[in-house]
mmCIF file with all atom_site columns, C-alpha atoms and ligand atoms in Angstrom:
data_model
loop_
_atom_site.group_PDB
_atom_site.id
_atom_site.type_symbol
_atom_site.label_atom_id
_atom_site.label_alt_id
_atom_site.label_comp_id
_atom_site.label_asym_id
_atom_site.label_entity_id
_atom_site.label_seq_id
_atom_site.pdbx_PDB_ins_code
_atom_site.Cartn_x
_atom_site.Cartn_y
_atom_site.Cartn_z
_atom_site.occupancy
_atom_site.B_iso_or_equiv
_atom_site.pdbx_formal_charge
_atom_site.auth_seq_id
_atom_site.auth_comp_id
_atom_site.auth_asym_id
_atom_site.auth_atom_id
_atom_site.pdbx_PDB_model_num
ATOM   1   C CA  . MET E 1 1   ? -2.402  -10.221 15.864  1.00 0.00 ? 207 MET E CA  1
ATOM   2   C CA  . SER E 1 2   ? -0.981  -8.256  13.180  1.00 0.00 ? 208 SER E CA  1
ATOM   3   C CA  . ARG E 1 3   ? -1.637  -5.116  11.659  1.00 0.00 ? 209 ARG E CA  1
ATOM   4   C CA  . LEU E 1 4   ? 0.826   -3.815  9.283   1.00 0.00 ? 210 LEU E CA  1
ATOM   5   C CA  . VAL E 1 5   ? 0.999   -1.529  6.587   1.00 0.00 ? 211 VAL E CA  1
ATOM   6   C CA  . LEU E 1 6   ? 3.188   -1.995  3.729   1.00 0.00 ? 212 LEU E CA  1
ATOM   7   C CA  . LEU E 1 7   ? 5.169   1.644   2.259   1.00 0.00 ? 213 LEU E CA  1
ATOM   8   C CA  . GLY E 1 8   ? 7.083   1.749   -0.762  1.00 0.00 ? 214 GLY E CA  1
ATOM   9   C CA  . PRO E 1 9   ? 7.247   3.554   -4.169  1.00 0.00 ? 215 PRO E CA  1
ATOM   10  C CA  . PRO E 1 10  ? 4.943   2.599   -7.318  1.00 0.00 ? 216 PRO E CA  1
ATOM   11  C CA  . GLY E 1 11  ? 6.081   -0.690  -8.780  1.00 0.00 ? 217 GLY E CA  1
ATOM   12  C CA  . ALA E 1 12  ? 8.628   -1.891  -5.872  1.00 0.00 ? 218 ALA E CA  1
ATOM   13  C CA  . GLY E 1 13  ? 6.012   -4.983  -5.913  1.00 0.00 ? 219 GLY E CA  1
ATOM   14  C CA  . LYS E 1 14  ? 3.810   -3.951  -2.328  1.00 0.00 ? 220 LYS E CA  1
ATOM   15  C CA  . GLY E 1 15  ? 0.820   -5.601  -3.820  1.00 0.00 ? 221 GLY E CA  1
ATOM   16  C CA  . THR E 1 16  ? 2.313   -8.961  -4.741  1.00 0.00 ? 222 THR E CA  1
ATOM   17  C CA  . GLN E 1 17  ? 3.778   -9.089  -1.487  1.00 0.00 ? 223 GLN E CA  1
ATOM   18  C CA  . ALA E 1 18  ? 0.737   -7.812  0.501   1.00 0.00 ? 224 ALA E CA  1
ATOM   19  C CA  . LYS E 1 19  ? -0.797  -10.719 -1.025  1.00 0.00 ? 225 LYS E CA  1
ATOM   20  C CA  . ARG E 1 20  ? 1.511   -13.380 -0.033  1.00 0.00 ? 226 ARG E CA  1
ATOM   21  C CA  . LEU E 1 21  ? 2.226   -12.218 3.998   1.00 0.00 ? 227 LEU E CA  1
ATOM   22  C CA  . ALA E 1 22  ? -1.275  -11.760 3.613   1.00 0.00 ? 228 ALA E CA  1
ATOM   23  C CA  . ALA E 1 23  ? -1.721  -15.759 2.905   1.00 0.00 ? 229 ALA E CA  1
ATOM   24  C CA  . ARG E 1 24  ? 1.329   -16.530 5.195   1.00 0.00 ? 230 ARG E CA  1
ATOM   25  C CA  . LEU E 1 25  ? -0.270  -14.690 8.354   1.00 0.00 ? 231 LEU E CA  1
ATOM   26  C CA  . ASP E 1 26  ? -3.808  -15.360 7.366   1.00 0.00 ? 232 ASP E CA  1
ATOM   27  C CA  . VAL E 1 27  ? -5.485  -11.488 7.525   1.00 0.00 ? 233 VAL E CA  1
ATOM   28  C CA  . PRO E 1 28  ? -6.720  -9.546  5.046   1.00 0.00 ? 234 PRO E CA  1
ATOM   29  C CA  . ALA E 1 29  ? -4.544  -8.108  1.994   1.00 0.00 ? 235 ALA E CA  1
ATOM   30  C CA  . ILE E 1 30  ? -6.105  -4.685  1.865   1.00 0.00 ? 236 ILE E CA  1
ATOM   31  C CA  . SER E 1 31  ? -4.977  -2.444  -1.473  1.00 0.00 ? 237 SER E CA  1
ATOM   32  C CA  . THR E 1 32  ? -6.919  0.864   -1.698  1.00 0.00 ? 238 THR E CA  1
ATOM   33  C CA  . GLY E 1 33  ? -5.595  0.682   -5.569  1.00 0.00 ? 239 GLY E CA  1
ATOM   34  C CA  . ASP E 1 34  ? -7.284  -2.647  -6.241  1.00 0.00 ? 240 ASP E CA  1
ATOM   35  C CA  . ILE E 1 35  ? -10.832 -0.848  -4.151  1.00 0.00 ? 241 ILE E CA  1
ATOM   36  C CA  . PHE E 1 36  ? -10.544 1.638   -6.652  1.00 0.00 ? 242 PHE E CA  1
ATOM   37  C CA  . ARG E 1 37  ? -9.991  0.114   -9.600  1.00 0.00 ? 243 ARG E CA  1
ATOM   38  C CA  . ALA E 1 38  ? -12.707 -2.811  -8.573  1.00 0.00 ? 244 ALA E CA  1
ATOM   39  C CA  . ASN E 1 39  ? -14.884 0.349   -8.671  1.00 0.00 ? 245 ASN E CA  1
ATOM   40  C CA  . VAL E 1 40  ? -14.104 1.505   -11.401 1.00 0.00 ? 246 VAL E CA  1
ATOM   41  C CA  . ALA E 1 41  ? -14.644 -1.840  -13.352 1.00 0.00 ? 247 ALA E CA  1
ATOM   42  C CA  . GLN E 1 42  ? -18.103 -1.443  -11.421 1.00 0.00 ? 248 GLN E CA  1
ATOM   43  C CA  . GLY E 1 43  ? -18.920 1.888   -12.945 1.00 0.00 ? 249 GLY E CA  1
ATOM   44  C CA  . THR E 1 44  ? -19.504 3.148   -9.220  1.00 0.00 ? 250 THR E CA  1
ATOM   45  C CA  . GLU E 1 45  ? -20.073 6.990   -8.226  1.00 0.00 ? 251 GLU E CA  1
ATOM   46  C CA  . LEU E 1 46  ? -16.488 6.417   -6.192  1.00 0.00 ? 252 LEU E CA  1
ATOM   47  C CA  . GLY E 1 47  ? -15.289 4.562   -9.469  1.00 0.00 ? 253 GLY E CA  1
ATOM   48  C CA  . THR E 1 48  ? -15.716 7.434   -11.322 1.00 0.00 ? 254 THR E CA  1
ATOM   49  C CA  . THR E 1 49  ? -14.177 10.153  -9.057  1.00 0.00 ? 255 THR E CA  1
ATOM   50  C CA  . ALA E 1 50  ? -11.305 8.045   -8.529  1.00 0.00 ? 256 ALA E CA  1
ATOM   51  C CA  . LYS E 1 51  ? -10.841 6.831   -12.293 1.00 0.00 ? 257 LYS E CA  1
ATOM   52  C CA  . GLU E 1 52  ? -9.889  10.986  -13.211 1.00 0.00 ? 258 GLU E CA  1
ATOM   53  C CA  . TYR E 1 53  ? -7.429  10.910  -10.394 1.00 0.00 ? 259 TYR E CA  1
ATOM   54  C CA  . MET E 1 54  ? -5.569  7.872   -11.140 1.00 0.00 ? 260 MET E CA  1
ATOM   55  C CA  . ASP E 1 55  ? -5.775  8.065   -14.819 1.00 0.00 ? 261 ASP E CA  1
ATOM   56  C CA  . ALA E 1 56  ? -3.429  11.869  -13.902 1.00 0.00 ? 262 ALA E CA  1
ATOM   57  C CA  . GLY E 1 57  ? -1.185  9.243   -11.744 1.00 0.00 ? 263 GLY E CA  1
ATOM   58  C CA  . LYS E 1 58  ? -2.622  12.046  -8.602  1.00 0.00 ? 264 LYS E CA  1
ATOM   59  C CA  . TYR E 1 59  ? -3.893  10.575  -5.374  1.00 0.00 ? 265 TYR E CA  1
ATOM   60  C CA  . VAL E 1 60  ? -7.708  10.378  -4.759  1.00 0.00 ? 266 VAL E CA  1
ATOM   61  C CA  . PRO E 1 61  ? -8.861  13.259  -2.398  1.00 0.00 ? 267 PRO E CA  1
ATOM   62  C CA  . ASP E 1 62  ? -8.293  12.266  1.128   1.00 0.00 ? 268 ASP E CA  1
ATOM   63  C CA  . THR E 1 63  ? -11.860 12.364  2.044   1.00 0.00 ? 269 THR E CA  1
ATOM   64  C CA  . VAL E 1 64  ? -13.130 9.639   -0.479  1.00 0.00 ? 270 VAL E CA  1
ATOM   65  C CA  . THR E 1 65  ? -9.963  7.521   0.350   1.00 0.00 ? 271 THR E CA  1
ATOM   66  C CA  . ASN E 1 66  ? -10.637 7.979   4.402   1.00 0.00 ? 272 ASN E CA  1
ATOM   67  C CA  . ALA E 1 67  ? -14.470 6.814   4.026   1.00 0.00 ? 273 ALA E CA  1
ATOM   68  C CA  . MET E 1 68  ? -13.668 3.943   2.117   1.00 0.00 ? 274 MET E CA  1
ATOM   69  C CA  . VAL E 1 69  ? -10.621 2.866   3.980   1.00 0.00 ? 275 VAL E CA  1
ATOM   70  C CA  . ARG E 1 70  ? -12.698 3.620   7.325   1.00 0.00 ? 276 ARG E CA  1
ATOM   71  C CA  . ASP E 1 71  ? -15.626 1.298   6.100   1.00 0.00 ? 277 ASP E CA  1
ATOM   72  C CA  . ARG E 1 72  ? -13.124 -1.380  4.884   1.00 0.00 ? 278 ARG E CA  1
ATOM   73  C CA  . LEU E 1 73  ? -11.812 -1.915  8.274   1.00 0.00 ? 279 LEU E CA  1
ATOM   74  C CA  . ALA E 1 74  ? -14.748 -1.986  9.840   1.00 0.00 ? 280 ALA E CA  1
ATOM   75  C CA  . GLN E 1 75  ? -15.988 -5.437  7.887   1.00 0.00 ? 281 GLN E CA  1
ATOM   76  C CA  . PRO E 1 76  ? -15.531 -8.057  10.124  1.00 0.00 ? 282 PRO E CA  1
ATOM   77  C CA  . ASP E 1 77  ? -12.471 -9.838  8.355   1.00 0.00 ? 283 ASP E CA  1
ATOM   78  C CA  . ALA E 1 78  ? -10.303 -6.919  9.139   1.00 0.00 ? 284 ALA E CA  1
ATOM   79  C CA  . ALA E 1 79  ? -11.020 -7.536  13.337  1.00 0.00 ? 285 ALA E CA  1
ATOM   80  C CA  . GLY E 1 80  ? -8.492  -10.626 13.690  1.00 0.00 ? 286 GLY E CA  1
ATOM   81  C CA  . GLY E 1 81  ? -5.385  -8.187  11.967  1.00 0.00 ? 287 GLY E CA  1
ATOM   82  C CA  . PHE E 1 82  ? -4.711  -6.862  7.835   1.00 0.00 ? 288 PHE E CA  1
ATOM   83  C CA  . ILE E 1 83  ? -1.964  -5.507  5.878   1.00 0.00 ? 289 ILE E CA  1
ATOM   84  C CA  . LEU E 1 84  ? -2.627  -2.273  3.901   1.00 0.00 ? 290 LEU E CA  1
ATOM   85  C CA  . ASP E 1 85  ? -1.447  -2.094  0.440   1.00 0.00 ? 291 ASP E CA  1
ATOM   86  C CA  . GLY E 1 86  ? -1.230  1.470   -0.756  1.00 0.00 ? 292 GLY E CA  1
ATOM   87  C CA  . TYR E 1 87  ? -2.410  3.352   3.040   1.00 0.00 ? 293 TYR E CA  1
ATOM   88  C CA  . PRO E 1 88  ? -2.222  5.558   4.177   1.00 0.00 ? 294 PRO E CA  1
ATOM   89  C CA  . ARG E 1 89  ? -0.416  7.772   1.472   1.00 0.00 ? 295 ARG E CA  1
ATOM   90  C CA  . THR E 1 90  ? -0.004  11.336  3.142   1.00 0.00 ? 296 THR E CA  1
ATOM   91  C CA  . THR E 1 91  ? 0.271   12.786  6.562   1.00 0.00 ? 297 THR E CA  1
ATOM   92  C CA  . ASP E 1 92  ? -3.490  13.535  6.865   1.00 0.00 ? 298 ASP E CA  1
ATOM   93  C CA  . GLN E 1 93  ? -4.389  9.898   5.965   1.00 0.00 ? 299 GLN E CA  1
ATOM   94  C CA  . VAL E 1 94  ? -1.575  8.732   8.531   1.00 0.00 ? 300 VAL E CA  1
ATOM   95  C CA  . ARG E 1 95  ? -3.509  10.486  11.228  1.00 0.00 ? 301 ARG E CA  1
ATOM   96  C CA  . GLU E 1 96  ? -7.144  9.225   9.649   1.00 0.00 ? 302 GLU E CA  1
ATOM   97  C CA  . LEU E 1 97  ? -5.824  5.345   10.251  1.00 0.00 ? 303 LEU E CA  1
ATOM   98  C CA  . ASP E 1 98  ? -4.636  6.570   14.224  1.00 0.00 ? 304 ASP E CA  1
ATOM   99  C CA  . ASP E 1 99  ? -7.949  7.677   14.939  1.00 0.00 ? 305 ASP E CA  1
ATOM   100 C CA  . MET E 1 100 ? -9.941  4.791   13.325  1.00 0.00 ? 306 MET E CA  1
ATOM   101 C CA  . LEU E 1 101 ? -7.636  2.426   14.969  1.00 0.00 ? 307 LEU E CA  1
ATOM   102 C CA  . ALA E 1 102 ? -7.626  4.344   18.153  1.00 0.00 ? 308 ALA E CA  1
ATOM   103 C CA  . GLU E 1 103 ? -11.766 4.141   18.125  1.00 0.00 ? 309 GLU E CA  1
ATOM   104 C CA  . ALA E 1 104 ? -11.657 0.451   17.572  1.00 0.00 ? 310 ALA E CA  1
ATOM   105 C CA  . GLY E 1 105 ? -8.893  0.685   20.725  1.00 0.00 ? 311 GLY E CA  1
ATOM   106 C CA  . THR E 1 106 ? -6.096  -0.952  18.660  1.00 0.00 ? 312 THR E CA  1
ATOM   107 C CA  . ALA E 1 107 ? -2.829  0.536   16.840  1.00 0.00 ? 313 ALA E CA  1
ATOM   108 C CA  . LEU E 1 108 ? -0.622  -0.707  14.125  1.00 0.00 ? 314 LEU E CA  1
ATOM   109 C CA  . THR E 1 109 ? 1.657   -3.190  15.207  1.00 0.00 ? 315 THR E CA  1
ATOM   110 C CA  . ALA E 1 110 ? 4.337   -2.546  11.838  1.00 0.00 ? 316 ALA E CA  1
ATOM   111 C CA  . VAL E 1 111 ? 5.147   -0.609  9.289   1.00 0.00 ? 317 VAL E CA  1
ATOM   112 C CA  . LEU E 1 112 ? 6.970   -2.627  6.324   1.00 0.00 ? 318 LEU E CA  1
ATOM   113 C CA  . GLU E 1 113 ? 8.926   -0.809  3.664   1.00 0.00 ? 319 GLU E CA  1
ATOM   114 C CA  . LEU E 1 114 ? 9.772   -1.750  0.544   1.00 0.00 ? 320 LEU E CA  1
ATOM   115 C CA  . THR E 1 115 ? 13.202  0.334   -1.306  1.00 0.00 ? 321 THR E CA  1
ATOM   116 C CA  . ALA E 1 116 ? 13.935  -0.405  -4.802  1.00 0.00 ? 322 ALA E CA  1
ATOM   117 C CA  . ASP E 1 117 ? 16.027  2.264   -7.422  1.00 0.00 ? 323 ASP E CA  1
ATOM   118 C CA  . THR E 1 118 ? 13.058  4.612   -9.128  1.00 0.00 ? 324 THR E CA  1
ATOM   119 C CA  . ASP E 1 119 ? 15.370  3.935   -12.746 1.00 0.00 ? 325 ASP E CA  1
ATOM   120 C CA  . GLU E 1 120 ? 14.358  0.176   -12.320 1.00 0.00 ? 326 GLU E CA  1
ATOM   121 C CA  . LEU E 1 121 ? 10.776  0.901   -11.050 1.00 0.00 ? 327 LEU E CA  1
ATOM   122 C CA  . VAL E 1 122 ? 10.272  3.305   -14.137 1.00 0.00 ? 328 VAL E CA  1
ATOM   123 C CA  . ARG E 1 123 ? 10.908  -0.251  -15.924 1.00 0.00 ? 329 ARG E CA  1
ATOM   124 C CA  . ARG E 1 124 ? 8.662   -2.151  -14.181 1.00 0.00 ? 330 ARG E CA  1
ATOM   125 C CA  . LEU E 1 125 ? 5.498   -0.035  -14.376 1.00 0.00 ? 331 LEU E CA  1
ATOM   126 C CA  . THR E 1 126 ? 6.298   0.007   -18.509 1.00 0.00 ? 332 THR E CA  1
ATOM   127 C CA  . LEU E 1 127 ? 6.502   -3.911  -18.304 1.00 0.00 ? 333 LEU E CA  1
ATOM   128 C CA  . ARG E 1 128 ? 3.545   -3.839  -16.313 1.00 0.00 ? 334 ARG E CA  1
ATOM   129 C CA  . ALA E 1 129 ? 1.380   -1.445  -18.520 1.00 0.00 ? 335 ALA E CA  1
ATOM   130 C CA  . GLY E 1 130 ? 1.916   -4.115  -21.268 1.00 0.00 ? 336 GLY E CA  1
ATOM   131 C CA  . ALA E 1 131 ? 1.400   -6.959  -18.915 1.00 0.00 ? 337 ALA E CA  1
ATOM   132 C CA  . GLU E 1 132 ? -1.484  -6.164  -17.101 1.00 0.00 ? 338 GLU E CA  1
ATOM   133 C CA  . GLY E 1 133 ? -3.094  -2.631  -19.754 1.00 0.00 ? 339 GLY E CA  1
ATOM   134 C CA  . ARG E 1 134 ? -3.040  -0.524  -16.339 1.00 0.00 ? 340 ARG E CA  1
ATOM   135 C CA  . SER E 1 135 ? -4.123  3.004   -17.958 1.00 0.00 ? 341 SER E CA  1
ATOM   136 C CA  . ASP E 1 136 ? -1.737  4.689   -15.007 1.00 0.00 ? 342 ASP E CA  1
ATOM   137 C CA  . ASP E 1 137 ? 1.114   2.906   -16.133 1.00 0.00 ? 343 ASP E CA  1
ATOM   138 C CA  . ALA E 1 138 ? 1.300   4.786   -19.470 1.00 0.00 ? 344 ALA E CA  1
ATOM   139 C CA  . GLU E 1 139 ? 5.494   6.662   -19.156 1.00 0.00 ? 345 GLU E CA  1
ATOM   140 C CA  . GLY E 1 140 ? 4.673   9.891   -18.339 1.00 0.00 ? 346 GLY E CA  1
ATOM   141 C CA  . VAL E 1 141 ? 1.935   9.065   -15.792 1.00 0.00 ? 347 VAL E CA  1
ATOM   142 C CA  . VAL E 1 142 ? 4.614   6.761   -14.028 1.00 0.00 ? 348 VAL E CA  1
ATOM   143 C CA  . ARG E 1 143 ? 6.886   9.537   -13.988 1.00 0.00 ? 349 ARG E CA  1
ATOM   144 C CA  . THR E 1 144 ? 3.862   12.019  -11.861 1.00 0.00 ? 350 THR E CA  1
ATOM   145 C CA  . ARG E 1 145 ? 3.188   9.280   -10.007 1.00 0.00 ? 351 ARG E CA  1
ATOM   146 C CA  . GLN E 1 146 ? 6.628   7.876   -8.530  1.00 0.00 ? 352 GLN E CA  1
ATOM   147 C CA  . GLU E 1 147 ? 7.342   12.406  -7.710  1.00 0.00 ? 353 GLU E CA  1
ATOM   148 C CA  . VAL E 1 148 ? 3.731   12.165  -6.134  1.00 0.00 ? 354 VAL E CA  1
ATOM   149 C CA  . TYR E 1 149 ? 5.414   9.355   -3.965  1.00 0.00 ? 355 TYR E CA  1
ATOM   150 C CA  . LEU E 1 150 ? 8.560   11.381  -2.940  1.00 0.00 ? 356 LEU E CA  1
ATOM   151 C CA  . GLU E 1 151 ? 6.609   14.171  -2.226  1.00 0.00 ? 357 GLU E CA  1
ATOM   152 C CA  . GLN E 1 152 ? 3.687   13.204  -0.242  1.00 0.00 ? 358 GLN E CA  1
ATOM   153 C CA  . THR E 1 153 ? 4.119   9.501   0.985   1.00 0.00 ? 359 THR E CA  1
ATOM   154 C CA  . ALA E 1 154 ? 8.000   8.917   1.314   1.00 0.00 ? 360 ALA E CA  1
ATOM   155 C CA  . PRO E 1 155 ? 7.582   11.820  4.469   1.00 0.00 ? 361 PRO E CA  1
ATOM   156 C CA  . LEU E 1 156 ? 6.042   9.066   5.807   1.00 0.00 ? 362 LEU E CA  1
ATOM   157 C CA  . VAL E 1 157 ? 8.751   6.635   6.811   1.00 0.00 ? 363 VAL E CA  1
ATOM   158 C CA  . GLN E 1 158 ? 10.084  9.023   8.927   1.00 0.00 ? 364 GLN E CA  1
ATOM   159 C CA  . VAL E 1 159 ? 6.795   9.361   10.975  1.00 0.00 ? 365 VAL E CA  1
ATOM   160 C CA  . TYR E 1 160 ? 6.486   5.266   11.425  1.00 0.00 ? 366 TYR E CA  1
ATOM   161 C CA  . SER E 1 161 ? 10.670  5.670   12.101  1.00 0.00 ? 367 SER E CA  1
ATOM   162 C CA  . ASP E 1 162 ? 9.386   8.011   14.957  1.00 0.00 ? 368 ASP E CA  1
ATOM   163 C CA  . ARG E 1 163 ? 7.311   5.845   16.274  1.00 0.00 ? 369 ARG E CA  1
ATOM   164 C CA  . GLY E 1 164 ? 9.910   2.833   16.389  1.00 0.00 ? 370 GLY E CA  1
ATOM   165 C CA  . LEU E 1 165 ? 7.453   0.868   13.947  1.00 0.00 ? 371 LEU E CA  1
ATOM   166 C CA  . LEU E 1 166 ? 9.587   0.735   10.765  1.00 0.00 ? 372 LEU E CA  1
ATOM   167 C CA  . ARG E 1 167 ? 10.680  -1.931  9.037   1.00 0.00 ? 373 ARG E CA  1
ATOM   168 C CA  . SER E 1 168 ? 12.420  -1.548  5.663   1.00 0.00 ? 374 SER E CA  1
ATOM   169 C CA  . VAL E 1 169 ? 13.200  -4.317  3.522   1.00 0.00 ? 375 VAL E CA  1
ATOM   170 C CA  . ASP E 1 170 ? 15.115  -4.474  0.215   1.00 0.00 ? 376 ASP E CA  1
ATOM   171 C CA  . GLY E 1 171 ? 12.458  -4.422  -2.699  1.00 0.00 ? 377 GLY E CA  1
ATOM   172 C CA  . LEU E 1 172 ? 15.135  -5.883  -5.345  1.00 0.00 ? 378 LEU E CA  1
ATOM   173 C CA  . GLY E 1 173 ? 15.193  -9.391  -6.407  1.00 0.00 ? 379 GLY E CA  1
ATOM   174 C CA  . SER E 1 174 ? 13.417  -12.398 -6.582  1.00 0.00 ? 380 SER E CA  1
ATOM   175 C CA  . ILE E 1 175 ? 9.465   -12.173 -5.341  1.00 0.00 ? 381 ILE E CA  1
ATOM   176 C CA  . ASP E 1 176 ? 10.304  -15.254 -3.420  1.00 0.00 ? 382 ASP E CA  1
ATOM   177 C CA  . ASP E 1 177 ? 13.515  -13.584 -2.107  1.00 0.00 ? 383 ASP E CA  1
ATOM   178 C CA  . VAL E 1 178 ? 11.777  -10.101 -0.859  1.00 0.00 ? 384 VAL E CA  1
ATOM   179 C CA  . THR E 1 179 ? 8.745   -12.116 0.374   1.00 0.00 ? 385 THR E CA  1
ATOM   180 C CA  . SER E 1 180 ? 11.389  -14.045 3.040   1.00 0.00 ? 386 SER E CA  1
ATOM   181 C CA  . ARG E 1 181 ? 13.095  -10.663 4.433   1.00 0.00 ? 387 ARG E CA  1
ATOM   182 C CA  . LEU E 1 182 ? 9.761   -9.394  5.188   1.00 0.00 ? 388 LEU E CA  1
ATOM   183 C CA  . VAL E 1 183 ? 9.098   -12.341 6.794   1.00 0.00 ? 389 VAL E CA  1
ATOM   184 C CA  . ALA E 1 184 ? 12.376  -11.975 8.789   1.00 0.00 ? 390 ALA E CA  1
ATOM   185 C CA  . ALA E 1 185 ? 11.839  -8.580  9.051   1.00 0.00 ? 391 ALA E CA  1
ATOM   186 C CA  . LEU E 1 186 ? 8.736   -9.210  11.063  1.00 0.00 ? 392 LEU E CA  1
ATOM   187 C CA  . GLY E 1 187 ? 10.227  -11.797 13.302  1.00 0.00 ? 393 GLY E CA  1
ATOM   188 C CA  . ASP E 1 188 ? 8.046   -12.981 16.244  1.00 0.00 ? 394 ASP E CA  1
ATOM   189 C CA  . ASP E 1 189 ? 4.827   -11.557 13.867  1.00 0.00 ? 395 ASP E CA  1
ATOM   190 C CA  . ALA E 1 190 ? 4.994   -13.543 11.678  1.00 0.00 ? 396 ALA E CA  1
ATOM   191 C CA  . PRO E 1 191 ? 4.483   -17.661 12.108  1.00 0.00 ? 397 PRO E CA  1
ATOM   192 C CA  . ALA E 1 192 ? 7.459   -20.105 11.333  1.00 0.00 ? 398 ALA E CA  1
ATOM   193 C CA  . ALA E 1 193 ? 8.285   -21.258 7.717   1.00 0.00 ? 399 ALA E CA  1
ATOM   194 C CA  . GLY E 1 194 ? 5.546   -24.197 7.245   1.00 0.00 ? 400 GLY E CA  1
ATOM   195 C CA  . LEU E 1 195 ? 3.056   -23.506 9.518   1.00 0.00 ? 401 LEU E CA  1
ATOM   196 C CA  . ALA E 1 196 ? 1.531   -21.641 6.873   1.00 0.00 ? 402 ALA E CA  1
ATOM   197 C CA  . ASP E 1 197 ? 1.478   -21.217 2.746   1.00 0.00 ? 403 ASP E CA  1
ATOM   198 C CA  . ALA E 1 198 ? 3.227   -18.107 1.771   1.00 0.00 ? 404 ALA E CA  1
ATOM   199 C CA  . GLY E 1 199 ? 1.286   -18.530 -1.493  1.00 0.00 ? 405 GLY E CA  1
HETATM 200 P P1  . LIG F 2 .   ? -1.511  1.561   -6.511  1.00 0.00 ? 695 LIG F P1  1
HETATM 201 O O1  . LIG F 2 .   ? -2.540  0.201   -7.587  1.00 0.00 ? 695 LIG F O1  1
HETATM 202 O O2  . LIG F 2 .   ? -1.518  1.667   -4.971  1.00 0.00 ? 695 LIG F O2  1
HETATM 203 O O3  . LIG F 2 .   ? -0.368  2.000   -6.819  1.00 0.00 ? 695 LIG F O3  1
HETATM 204 O O4  . LIG F 2 .   ? -2.725  2.478   -6.964  1.00 0.00 ? 695 LIG F O4  1
HETATM 205 C C1  . LIG F 2 .   ? -3.300  2.984   -8.072  1.00 0.00 ? 695 LIG F C1  1
HETATM 206 C C2  . LIG F 2 .   ? -4.095  4.362   -8.005  1.00 0.00 ? 695 LIG F C2  1
HETATM 207 O O5  . LIG F 2 .   ? -5.145  4.297   -7.066  1.00 0.00 ? 695 LIG F O5  1
HETATM 208 C C3  . LIG F 2 .   ? -2.695  5.566   -7.148  1.00 0.00 ? 695 LIG F C3  1
HETATM 209 O O6  . LIG F 2 .   ? -2.095  6.423   -8.128  1.00 0.00 ? 695 LIG F O6  1
HETATM 210 C C4  . LIG F 2 .   ? -3.984  6.824   -6.750  1.00 0.00 ? 695 LIG F C4  1
HETATM 211 O O7  . LIG F 2 .   ? -4.672  7.952   -7.932  1.00 0.00 ? 695 LIG F O7  1
HETATM 212 C C5  . LIG F 2 .   ? -4.985  5.754   -6.186  1.00 0.00 ? 695 LIG F C5  1
HETATM 213 N N1  . LIG F 2 .   ? -4.878  5.629   -4.843  1.00 0.00 ? 695 LIG F N1  1
HETATM 214 C C6  . LIG F 2 .   ? -4.667  4.609   -4.523  1.00 0.00 ? 695 LIG F C6  1
HETATM 215 N N2  . LIG F 2 .   ? -4.874  4.468   -2.955  1.00 0.00 ? 695 LIG F N2  1
HETATM 216 C C7  . LIG F 2 .   ? -4.560  5.620   -2.424  1.00 0.00 ? 695 LIG F C7  1
HETATM 217 C C8  . LIG F 2 .   ? -4.508  6.294   -1.091  1.00 0.00 ? 695 LIG F C8  1
HETATM 218 N N3  . LIG F 2 .   ? -4.097  5.987   -0.181  1.00 0.00 ? 695 LIG F N3  1
HETATM 219 N N4  . LIG F 2 .   ? -4.741  7.701   -1.243  1.00 0.00 ? 695 LIG F N4  1
HETATM 220 C C9  . LIG F 2 .   ? -5.052  8.375   -2.671  1.00 0.00 ? 695 LIG F C9  1
HETATM 221 N N5  . LIG F 2 .   ? -4.935  8.076   -3.815  1.00 0.00 ? 695 LIG F N5  1
HETATM 222 C C10 . LIG F 2 .   ? -5.270  6.423   -3.813  1.00 0.00 ? 695 LIG F C10 1
#
């Protein structure tokens, strides 16, 4: 059973890798950023709240984000495991996630960290602004998002390392190479190559 968190700075490739690992492990990839963007697109109240923060490169308030994740993890497809992409991002979210899992009688099985050089990330995010038209990939916002990550999310690496859950992987290189490194880092938690399609 895989109950994973994927950590890493904006632009490190979390979304892409989470989807590939999810296909391989046959669990849902749960991206808080994707859920927020879907709500923005649908014009929901949650979307209206989230957009204000997202466009500024800031984090959506914990109360809003935690409630949303609690709902999502309660869906039947998450009962057999999951990969969280972009959550938790604050120490308060770590505590909330601990509580949600404890209530379900479970816990995380591993935390994967994608590491990458900041200059390379800013380059990647600026390219994505053109390709995907994400309003939070504008240049000033890209810088803010890196700063917010360093300030609020980077400390989570130590938290999970102290728990013996952390597995750090070099996030630079081809998409296939990084997926291979993640699978290797999972070791026995990942099915052998050929049993499932990495996608
Ligand atoms: P992402 O797609 O993961 O880069 O997320 C895009 C944006 O959604 C972030 O810059 C935040 O504004 C918001 N967001 C996503 N996940 C979280 C979270 N766990 N806590 C707060 N805000 C989040």
